[in-house]
Amino acid sequence: MRAKPLPAETRRAVTVEAVIELAAERDPGEITTAAIASHMKLTQGALFRHFPSKDAIWEAVMEWVAERLLARVDRAAAQAASPVAALQAVFHTHVDFVTEHPGVPRMLFGELQRAEATPAKRLARTLLERYGERIRRLLEAGKAAGEVSAALDIEAAATLFVGTLQGLIMQSMLAGDLLRIRRDAPRVFAIYLAGIRSAT
Amino acid sequence: MRAKPLPAETRRAVTVEAVIELAAERDPGEITTAAIASHMKLTQGALFRHFPSKDAIWEAVMEWVAERLLARVDRAAAQAASPVAALQAVFHTHVDFVTEHPGVPRMLFGELQRAEATPAKRLARTLLERYGERIRRLLEAGKAAGEVSAALDIEAAATLFVGTLQGLIMQSMLAGDLLRIRRDAPRVFAIYLAGIRSAT
DNA sequence: CGCTTTAGTGAGTAATTGCTCACTATCTTA
DNA sequence: TAAGATAGTGAGCAATTACTCACTAAAGCG
């Protein structure tokens, strides 16, 4: 059956969604253009009417991820009453995002693995850099407000923040159970919080 | 030039080393049998005289990793004077291992991504499970010795321990600078330590 | 040394992958 | 509604990949 023609922009958006859905259940590196097309009920050739190359598809996907994740995280932080509350809100927003789109962390990490400097990899890097920047700013504010230890090593604490999330994701990949993240997230964050409060 | 014939066992060991070296500089998923062979100055066909399939090569590699990592970590833990000292020793031993073999974390994470249940993936999982087990045991001992908070959530603390390492690795992949791990590791561990000491 | 076993070669193969293109169906709009 | 623009099809191409095999060189051993 012939696929219904969609406006180019819409088709591109649908493509990005298809990739994100596929990444939830298989190794991003093994997602072929044929698989993407078939998942959206399209022939493979049609994809190349909307993207000049497979790399361009990945680039669009990473753009989607970067935009959405940062926007949600910023919104969550803005509504919080204090720096530490903001950190906690960011943490849980990130966890929510990941459970909604399990493919995302796999793609991010997968991109970072790549040897060649593709545009998608560049986007992944800037996303993580901007993310870290936000965390560091919140930690600084927390220090100023006396909510975290005055002696806290901000850079290390930011690394650990991201690592905390990374550890949860890895654990859930091990267990093959995404919902596990939701259960464990508050418990792990509690230890992190104790760390940045009492670090010397 | 014809490669010097090696005894089968030696050739297999050399192959495993070649893979680990290659994984240090490129995405493990993109390591082809041709690349492995050329890196050890052999023709591709020769590989299949020693391994029945590419999967079998990966299996051998994961065995190598699991054995070495656990052995070193156990040795480090055994020599420590107290549970918390052991945790710290394990942490730094792991960091050392990773800086010596940068390809290892990439392969481990890459294996976990795989959709199909290959033997290599199974090995990666059991390695991480056994690793977590050891961490939990040390944390329990630390609790008994009064070195860490009596209220500590052991499971969450173990997840965070692995995440701490994961965060460091990711950060260094971002920066493209492996040595960075060495510099940051003690700083990040200090915060972790403060966390498990004062968690409530 | 001669003979058997073992390991390496290199030319293949079948399958898969990203990508192209001539053609066709559908949409838009004058 | 006619015509041009837009989007989808499906066959096919070139490159790559894991894997095979008949042959050859080297190692080990009596």
Coordinates of C-alpha atoms (C1' of nucleotides) in Angstrom, one line a residue:
Chain A
M1 CA 0.0 0.0 0.0
R2 CA 1.3 3.4 -0.9
A3 CA 2.1 5.7 2.0
K4 CA 0.2 8.9 2.2
P5 CA 2.3 11.8 1.1
L6 CA 3.1 14.2 3.9
P7 CA 4.5 17.7 3.7
A8 CA 8.3 17.6 3.9
E9 CA 8.6 19.1 7.3
T10 CA 6.1 16.8 8.8
R11 CA 7.8 13.8 7.2
R12 CA 11.1 14.8 8.7
A13 CA 9.5 15.1 12.1
V14 CA 8.0 11.7 11.8
T15 CA 11.4 10.3 10.7
V16 CA 13.0 11.7 13.9
E17 CA 10.3 10.1 16.0
A18 CA 10.8 6.8 14.3
V19 CA 14.5 6.8 15.0
I20 CA 13.9 7.6 18.7
E21 CA 11.4 4.8 18.9
L22 CA 13.7 2.3 17.3
A23 CA 16.6 3.4 19.5
A24 CA 14.5 2.4 22.5
E25 CA 14.7 -1.3 21.6
R26 CA 17.9 -1.8 19.6
D27 CA 21.5 -0.6 19.5
P28 CA 21.5 2.8 17.7
G29 CA 24.5 1.7 15.7
E30 CA 22.5 -1.0 14.1
I31 CA 19.5 1.1 13.0
T32 CA 19.5 1.0 9.3
T33 CA 17.8 3.3 6.9
A34 CA 15.7 0.3 5.8
A35 CA 14.6 -0.2 9.4
I36 CA 13.7 3.4 9.8
A37 CA 11.7 3.4 6.7
S38 CA 9.8 0.2 7.4
H39 CA 9.0 1.4 10.9
M40 CA 7.2 4.4 9.4
K41 CA 5.7 2.4 6.7
L42 CA 7.7 3.9 3.9
T43 CA 10.1 2.7 1.3
Q44 CA 13.7 3.2 2.0
G45 CA 14.2 5.4 -1.0
A46 CA 11.7 7.9 0.2
L47 CA 13.8 8.8 3.2
F48 CA 16.5 10.3 0.9
R49 CA 14.0 12.7 -0.5
H50 CA 14.0 14.4 2.9
F51 CA 17.5 13.9 4.1
P52 CA 20.6 14.0 2.0
S53 CA 22.3 11.2 4.0
K54 CA 21.9 9.0 6.9
D55 CA 24.2 11.3 8.9
A56 CA 21.8 14.1 8.3
I57 CA 19.0 12.0 9.9
W58 CA 21.1 11.5 13.0
E59 CA 21.9 15.2 13.1
A60 CA 18.1 16.0 13.0
V61 CA 17.6 13.5 15.8
M62 CA 20.3 15.0 18.0
E63 CA 18.8 18.4 17.4
W64 CA 15.5 17.2 18.6
V65 CA 17.0 15.7 21.7
A66 CA 19.1 18.7 22.6
E67 CA 16.2 21.1 22.2
R68 CA 13.6 19.1 24.1
L69 CA 15.9 18.0 26.9
L70 CA 17.4 21.4 27.6
A71 CA 14.0 23.1 27.4
R72 CA 12.4 20.8 29.9
V73 CA 15.3 20.9 32.2
D74 CA 15.3 24.7 32.1
R75 CA 11.6 24.9 32.8
A76 CA 11.9 22.6 35.7
A77 CA 14.8 24.6 37.2
A78 CA 13.1 27.9 36.8
Q79 CA 10.1 26.8 38.8
A80 CA 12.1 25.6 41.7
A81 CA 12.2 27.6 45.0
S82 CA 15.9 27.2 45.7
P83 CA 19.1 26.0 43.9
V84 CA 19.1 22.6 45.5
A85 CA 15.4 22.2 44.8
A86 CA 16.2 23.2 41.2
L87 CA 18.9 20.5 41.1
Q88 CA 16.4 18.0 42.3
A89 CA 13.8 19.1 39.8
V90 CA 16.4 18.8 37.0
F91 CA 17.3 15.4 38.1
H92 CA 13.8 14.1 38.1
T93 CA 12.9 15.9 34.9
H94 CA 15.8 14.2 33.3
V95 CA 14.7 10.8 34.7
D96 CA 11.2 11.4 33.3
F97 CA 12.6 12.3 29.9
V98 CA 14.7 9.2 29.8
T99 CA 11.9 6.9 30.8
E100 CA 9.7 8.5 28.2
H101 CA 12.4 8.1 25.5
P102 CA 14.6 5.3 26.5
G103 CA 16.5 5.4 23.2
V104 CA 17.9 8.9 24.0
P105 CA 20.7 8.0 26.4
R106 CA 21.7 5.1 24.2
M107 CA 22.0 7.4 21.2
L108 CA 23.8 10.1 23.2
F109 CA 26.4 7.6 24.5
G110 CA 26.6 5.9 21.1
E111 CA 27.3 9.2 19.4
L112 CA 30.1 10.0 21.8
Q113 CA 31.7 6.7 21.0
R114 CA 32.0 7.5 17.3
A115 CA 35.5 8.0 16.1
E116 CA 34.8 10.4 13.2
A117 CA 33.6 13.9 14.1
T118 CA 30.1 13.8 12.6
P119 CA 27.8 16.7 13.1
A120 CA 25.6 14.5 15.2
K121 CA 28.6 13.9 17.5
R122 CA 29.3 17.6 17.7
L123 CA 25.7 18.2 18.8
A124 CA 25.9 15.5 21.4
R125 CA 28.9 17.1 22.8
T126 CA 27.5 20.6 23.0
L127 CA 24.4 19.3 24.5
L128 CA 26.3 17.7 27.3
E129 CA 28.5 20.7 27.7
R130 CA 25.6 23.0 28.0
Y131 CA 24.0 20.6 30.5
G132 CA 27.0 20.6 32.6
E133 CA 27.2 24.3 32.6
R134 CA 23.6 24.6 34.0
I135 CA 24.5 22.1 36.7
R136 CA 27.6 24.1 37.7
R137 CA 25.6 27.3 37.8
L138 CA 23.0 25.7 40.1
L139 CA 25.7 24.4 42.3
E140 CA 27.4 27.8 42.6
A141 CA 24.0 29.3 43.5
G142 CA 23.5 26.6 46.1
K143 CA 26.9 27.4 47.6
A144 CA 26.1 31.1 47.7
A145 CA 22.8 30.3 49.4
G146 CA 24.5 28.1 51.9
E147 CA 22.5 25.1 50.7
V148 CA 25.6 23.1 49.8
S149 CA 29.0 22.8 51.4
A150 CA 31.1 26.0 51.0
A151 CA 34.1 23.7 50.3
L152 CA 32.4 21.8 47.4
D153 CA 34.4 21.1 44.3
I154 CA 31.9 22.4 41.8
E155 CA 33.4 20.8 38.7
A156 CA 33.6 17.4 40.4
A157 CA 30.1 17.7 41.7
A158 CA 28.8 18.4 38.2
T159 CA 30.6 15.3 36.9
L160 CA 29.1 13.3 39.6
F161 CA 25.6 14.7 38.9
V162 CA 25.8 13.4 35.4
G163 CA 27.4 10.2 36.5
T164 CA 24.5 9.6 38.9
L165 CA 22.1 9.7 36.0
Q166 CA 24.5 7.6 34.0
G167 CA 24.7 5.0 36.7
L168 CA 20.9 4.7 36.9
I169 CA 20.6 4.3 33.2
M170 CA 23.3 1.6 33.1
Q171 CA 21.7 -0.2 36.0
S172 CA 18.4 -0.3 34.2
M173 CA 20.0 -1.5 31.0
L174 CA 21.5 -4.3 33.0
A175 CA 18.2 -5.2 34.5
G176 CA 16.4 -4.7 31.2
D177 CA 13.8 -2.8 33.2
L178 CA 13.4 0.9 32.4
L179 CA 10.9 1.5 35.2
R180 CA 13.5 0.6 37.7
I181 CA 15.1 4.0 37.1
R182 CA 12.0 5.7 38.5
R183 CA 12.1 3.6 41.7
D184 CA 15.8 4.1 42.3
A185 CA 16.3 7.7 41.2
P186 CA 15.2 9.3 44.5
R187 CA 17.3 6.9 46.6
V188 CA 20.4 7.6 44.6
F189 CA 19.8 11.3 44.5
A190 CA 19.5 11.3 48.3
I191 CA 23.1 10.1 48.6
Y192 CA 24.3 12.6 46.1
L193 CA 22.6 15.3 48.0
A194 CA 24.2 14.2 51.2
G195 CA 27.5 14.3 49.4
I196 CA 27.3 17.9 48.1
R197 CA 25.9 19.1 51.4
S198 CA 28.7 17.7 53.6
A199 CA 31.7 17.6 51.3
T200 CA 34.9 19.1 52.6
Chain B
M1 CA 55.2 -10.4 3.9
R2 CA 53.9 -13.6 5.4
A3 CA 53.1 -13.5 9.1
K4 CA 55.1 -15.7 11.4
P5 CA 53.0 -18.7 12.4
L6 CA 52.1 -18.6 16.1
P7 CA 50.7 -21.4 18.2
A8 CA 47.0 -21.2 18.2
E9 CA 46.7 -20.2 21.9
T10 CA 49.2 -17.4 21.5
R11 CA 47.5 -16.2 18.3
R12 CA 44.2 -16.0 20.1
A13 CA 45.7 -14.0 22.9
V14 CA 47.3 -11.6 20.4
T15 CA 43.9 -11.2 18.7
V16 CA 42.2 -10.2 22.0
E17 CA 44.9 -7.6 22.6
A18 CA 44.5 -6.3 19.1
V19 CA 40.7 -5.8 19.7
I20 CA 41.3 -4.0 23.0
E21 CA 43.8 -1.7 21.4
L22 CA 41.5 -0.9 18.5
A23 CA 38.6 -0.2 20.8
A24 CA 40.7 2.5 22.4
E25 CA 40.5 4.6 19.3
R26 CA 37.3 3.7 17.5
D27 CA 33.7 2.7 18.2
P28 CA 33.7 -1.0 19.1
G29 CA 30.7 -1.6 16.9
E30 CA 32.7 -0.5 13.9
I31 CA 35.7 -2.8 14.5
T32 CA 35.7 -5.2 11.5
T33 CA 37.4 -8.5 11.3
A34 CA 39.5 -7.0 8.5
A35 CA 40.6 -4.2 10.9
I36 CA 41.5 -6.6 13.6
A37 CA 43.5 -8.7 11.2
S38 CA 45.4 -5.8 9.6
H39 CA 46.2 -4.4 13.1
M40 CA 48.0 -7.7 13.9
K41 CA 49.5 -7.9 10.4
L42 CA 47.6 -10.9 9.4
T43 CA 45.1 -11.6 6.6
Q44 CA 41.5 -11.6 7.5
G45 CA 41.0 -15.3 6.6
A46 CA 43.6 -16.4 9.2
L47 CA 41.4 -15.1 12.0
F48 CA 38.8 -17.7 11.3
R49 CA 41.3 -20.5 11.8
H50 CA 41.3 -19.5 15.5
F51 CA 37.8 -18.3 16.1
P52 CA 34.6 -19.8 14.6
S53 CA 33.0 -16.4 14.3
K54 CA 33.3 -12.7 15.1
D55 CA 31.0 -13.2 18.0
A56 CA 33.5 -15.7 19.4
I57 CA 36.2 -13.1 19.2
W58 CA 34.1 -10.7 21.3
E59 CA 33.4 -13.4 23.7
A60 CA 37.1 -14.0 24.2
V61 CA 37.6 -10.3 24.7
M62 CA 35.0 -10.0 27.3
E63 CA 36.4 -13.0 29.2
W64 CA 39.8 -11.3 29.2
V65 CA 38.2 -8.1 30.6
A66 CA 36.2 -9.8 33.2
E67 CA 39.0 -11.9 34.5
R68 CA 41.6 -9.1 34.7
L69 CA 39.3 -6.4 36.1
L70 CA 37.8 -8.5 38.8
A71 CA 41.2 -10.0 39.8
R72 CA 42.8 -6.6 40.1
V73 CA 39.9 -5.1 42.0
D74 CA 39.8 -8.1 44.4
R75 CA 43.5 -7.8 45.0
A76 CA 43.2 -4.1 45.7
A77 CA 40.3 -4.6 48.1
A78 CA 42.1 -7.4 50.0
Q79 CA 45.1 -5.2 50.8
A80 CA 43.1 -2.4 52.2
A81 CA 42.9 -1.8 55.9
S82 CA 39.2 -1.0 56.2
P83 CA 36.0 -1.3 54.1
V84 CA 36.1 2.3 53.1
A85 CA 39.8 2.1 52.3
A86 CA 38.9 -0.9 50.2
L87 CA 36.2 1.0 48.3
Q88 CA 38.7 3.7 47.6
A89 CA 41.3 1.2 46.5
V90 CA 38.8 -0.4 44.2
F91 CA 37.9 2.9 42.8
H92 CA 41.4 3.9 41.9
T93 CA 42.3 0.4 40.6
H94 CA 39.3 0.7 38.3
V95 CA 40.4 4.1 37.2
D96 CA 43.9 2.8 36.6
F97 CA 42.6 -0.1 34.6
V98 CA 40.5 2.1 32.4
T99 CA 43.3 4.5 31.7
E100 CA 45.5 1.6 30.7
H101 CA 42.8 0.1 28.5
P102 CA 40.6 2.9 27.4
G103 CA 38.7 0.6 25.0
V104 CA 37.3 -1.4 27.8
P105 CA 34.5 0.8 29.1
R106 CA 33.5 1.5 25.5
M107 CA 33.2 -2.2 24.8
L108 CA 31.4 -2.9 28.0
F109 CA 28.8 -0.2 27.4
G110 CA 28.6 -1.1 23.7
E111 CA 27.9 -4.7 24.6
L112 CA 25.1 -3.8 27.0
Q113 CA 23.5 -1.8 24.2
R114 CA 23.2 -4.8 21.9
A115 CA 19.7 -6.1 21.3
E116 CA 20.5 -9.7 20.8
A117 CA 21.6 -11.8 23.7
T118 CA 25.1 -12.7 22.5
P119 CA 27.5 -14.6 24.7
A120 CA 29.6 -11.5 24.9
K121 CA 26.6 -9.5 26.2
R122 CA 26.0 -12.2 28.8
L123 CA 29.5 -11.9 30.0
A124 CA 29.4 -8.2 30.3
R125 CA 26.3 -8.5 32.4
T126 CA 27.7 -11.0 34.8
L127 CA 30.8 -9.0 35.1
L128 CA 28.9 -5.9 36.2
E129 CA 26.7 -8.0 38.4
R130 CA 29.6 -9.5 40.2
Y131 CA 31.2 -6.1 40.4
G132 CA 28.1 -4.6 42.0
E133 CA 28.0 -7.5 44.5
R134 CA 31.5 -6.7 45.7
I135 CA 30.7 -3.1 46.2
R136 CA 27.6 -3.9 48.1
R137 CA 29.6 -6.3 50.4
L138 CA 32.1 -3.6 51.1
L139 CA 29.4 -1.1 51.8
E140 CA 27.8 -3.5 54.2
A141 CA 31.1 -4.1 56.0
G142 CA 31.6 -0.3 56.1
K143 CA 28.2 0.0 57.8
A144 CA 29.1 -2.7 60.3
A145 CA 32.4 -1.0 61.1
G146 CA 30.6 2.4 61.5
E147 CA 32.6 3.9 58.6
V148 CA 29.5 4.8 56.6
S149 CA 26.1 6.0 57.7
A150 CA 24.0 3.3 59.4
A151 CA 21.0 4.5 57.4
L152 CA 22.8 4.1 54.1
D153 CA 20.7 2.6 51.2
I154 CA 23.3 0.0 50.1
E155 CA 21.7 -0.8 46.7
A156 CA 21.5 2.9 45.8
A157 CA 25.0 3.5 47.0
A158 CA 26.3 0.7 44.8
T159 CA 24.5 2.1 41.8
L160 CA 26.1 5.5 42.5
F161 CA 29.5 4.0 42.9
V162 CA 29.4 2.6 39.4
G163 CA 27.8 5.8 38.2
T164 CA 30.6 7.8 39.6
L165 CA 33.1 5.8 37.5
Q166 CA 30.7 6.0 34.5
G167 CA 30.5 9.8 34.9
L168 CA 34.2 10.1 34.9
I169 CA 34.6 8.0 31.8
M170 CA 31.9 10.0 30.0
Q171 CA 33.5 13.3 30.9
S172 CA 36.8 12.1 29.6
M173 CA 35.2 10.9 26.4
L174 CA 33.7 14.3 26.0
A175 CA 37.0 16.1 26.5
G176 CA 38.8 13.5 24.4
D177 CA 41.3 13.4 27.1
L178 CA 41.8 10.1 29.0
L179 CA 44.3 11.5 31.5
R180 CA 41.6 13.8 32.7
I181 CA 40.1 10.8 34.6
R182 CA 43.1 10.5 36.7
R183 CA 43.0 14.1 37.7
D184 CA 39.3 14.2 38.5
A185 CA 38.9 10.8 40.1
P186 CA 39.9 11.7 43.6
R187 CA 37.8 14.8 43.6
V188 CA 34.7 13.0 42.5
F189 CA 35.3 10.2 44.9
A190 CA 35.6 12.6 47.8
I191 CA 32.0 13.8 47.2
Y192 CA 30.8 10.2 46.9
L193 CA 32.5 9.4 50.2
A194 CA 30.9 12.4 51.9
G195 CA 27.6 11.1 50.6
I196 CA 27.8 7.6 52.0
R197 CA 29.2 8.8 55.3
S198 CA 26.4 11.3 56.0
A199 CA 23.4 9.8 54.1
T200 CA 20.2 9.6 56.1
Chain C
dC1 C1' 66.2 -35.3 6.3
dG2 C1' 61.3 -36.5 5.1
dC3 C1' 56.6 -36.5 6.7
dT4 C1' 52.7 -34.9 9.2
dT5 C1' 50.5 -31.2 11.4
dT6 C1' 49.6 -26.6 12.0
dA7 C1' 49.0 -21.8 10.6
dG8 C1' 48.7 -18.1 6.9
dT9 C1' 47.3 -16.6 2.2
dG10 C1' 44.3 -14.5 -1.0
dA11 C1' 40.7 -15.0 -4.0
dG12 C1' 36.5 -15.7 -3.7
dT13 C1' 30.9 -15.5 -2.0
dA14 C1' 26.5 -14.2 -0.3
dA15 C1' 24.3 -10.9 2.4
dT16 C1' 23.7 -6.3 3.8
dT17 C1' 23.9 -1.3 3.6
dG18 C1' 23.6 3.6 2.1
dC19 C1' 22.2 5.8 -1.8
dT20 C1' 20.3 6.9 -6.8
dC21 C1' 16.9 7.4 -10.2
dA22 C1' 13.2 7.0 -13.7
dC23 C1' 8.7 6.6 -13.0
dT24 C1' 4.1 7.2 -10.7
dA25 C1' 0.6 8.9 -7.5
dT26 C1' -1.1 12.7 -4.9
dC27 C1' -1.6 17.5 -3.6
dT28 C1' -2.0 22.5 -4.6
dT29 C1' -3.5 26.3 -6.9
dA30 C1' -4.4 29.3 -10.7
Chain D
dT1 C1' -10.2 21.1 -13.7
dA2 C1' -5.7 21.3 -15.9
dA3 C1' -0.9 21.7 -14.9
dG4 C1' 3.0 22.0 -12.2
dA5 C1' 5.0 20.8 -7.9
dT6 C1' 5.7 17.6 -4.4
dA7 C1' 6.3 13.1 -2.4
dG8 C1' 6.5 7.8 -2.7
dT9 C1' 8.0 3.5 -5.3
dG10 C1' 10.9 -0.2 -6.3
dA11 C1' 14.6 -1.8 -8.9
dG12 C1' 19.2 -1.6 -8.9
dC13 C1' 24.3 -0.2 -7.9
dA14 C1' 28.7 0.0 -5.6
dA15 C1' 30.9 -0.7 -1.4
dT16 C1' 31.5 -3.2 2.7
dT17 C1' 31.2 -7.2 5.7
dA18 C1' 31.6 -11.8 7.8
dC19 C1' 33.0 -16.0 6.4
dT20 C1' 35.0 -20.2 3.2
dC21 C1' 38.4 -22.8 1.0
dA22 C1' 42.0 -24.8 -1.9
dC23 C1' 46.6 -24.0 -1.7
dT24 C1' 51.2 -23.0 0.4
dA25 C1' 54.7 -22.2 3.9
dA26 C1' 56.6 -23.2 8.3
dA27 C1' 57.2 -26.0 12.6
dG28 C1' 57.7 -30.1 15.0
dC29 C1' 59.2 -34.8 15.2
dG30 C1' 60.7 -39.5 14.1

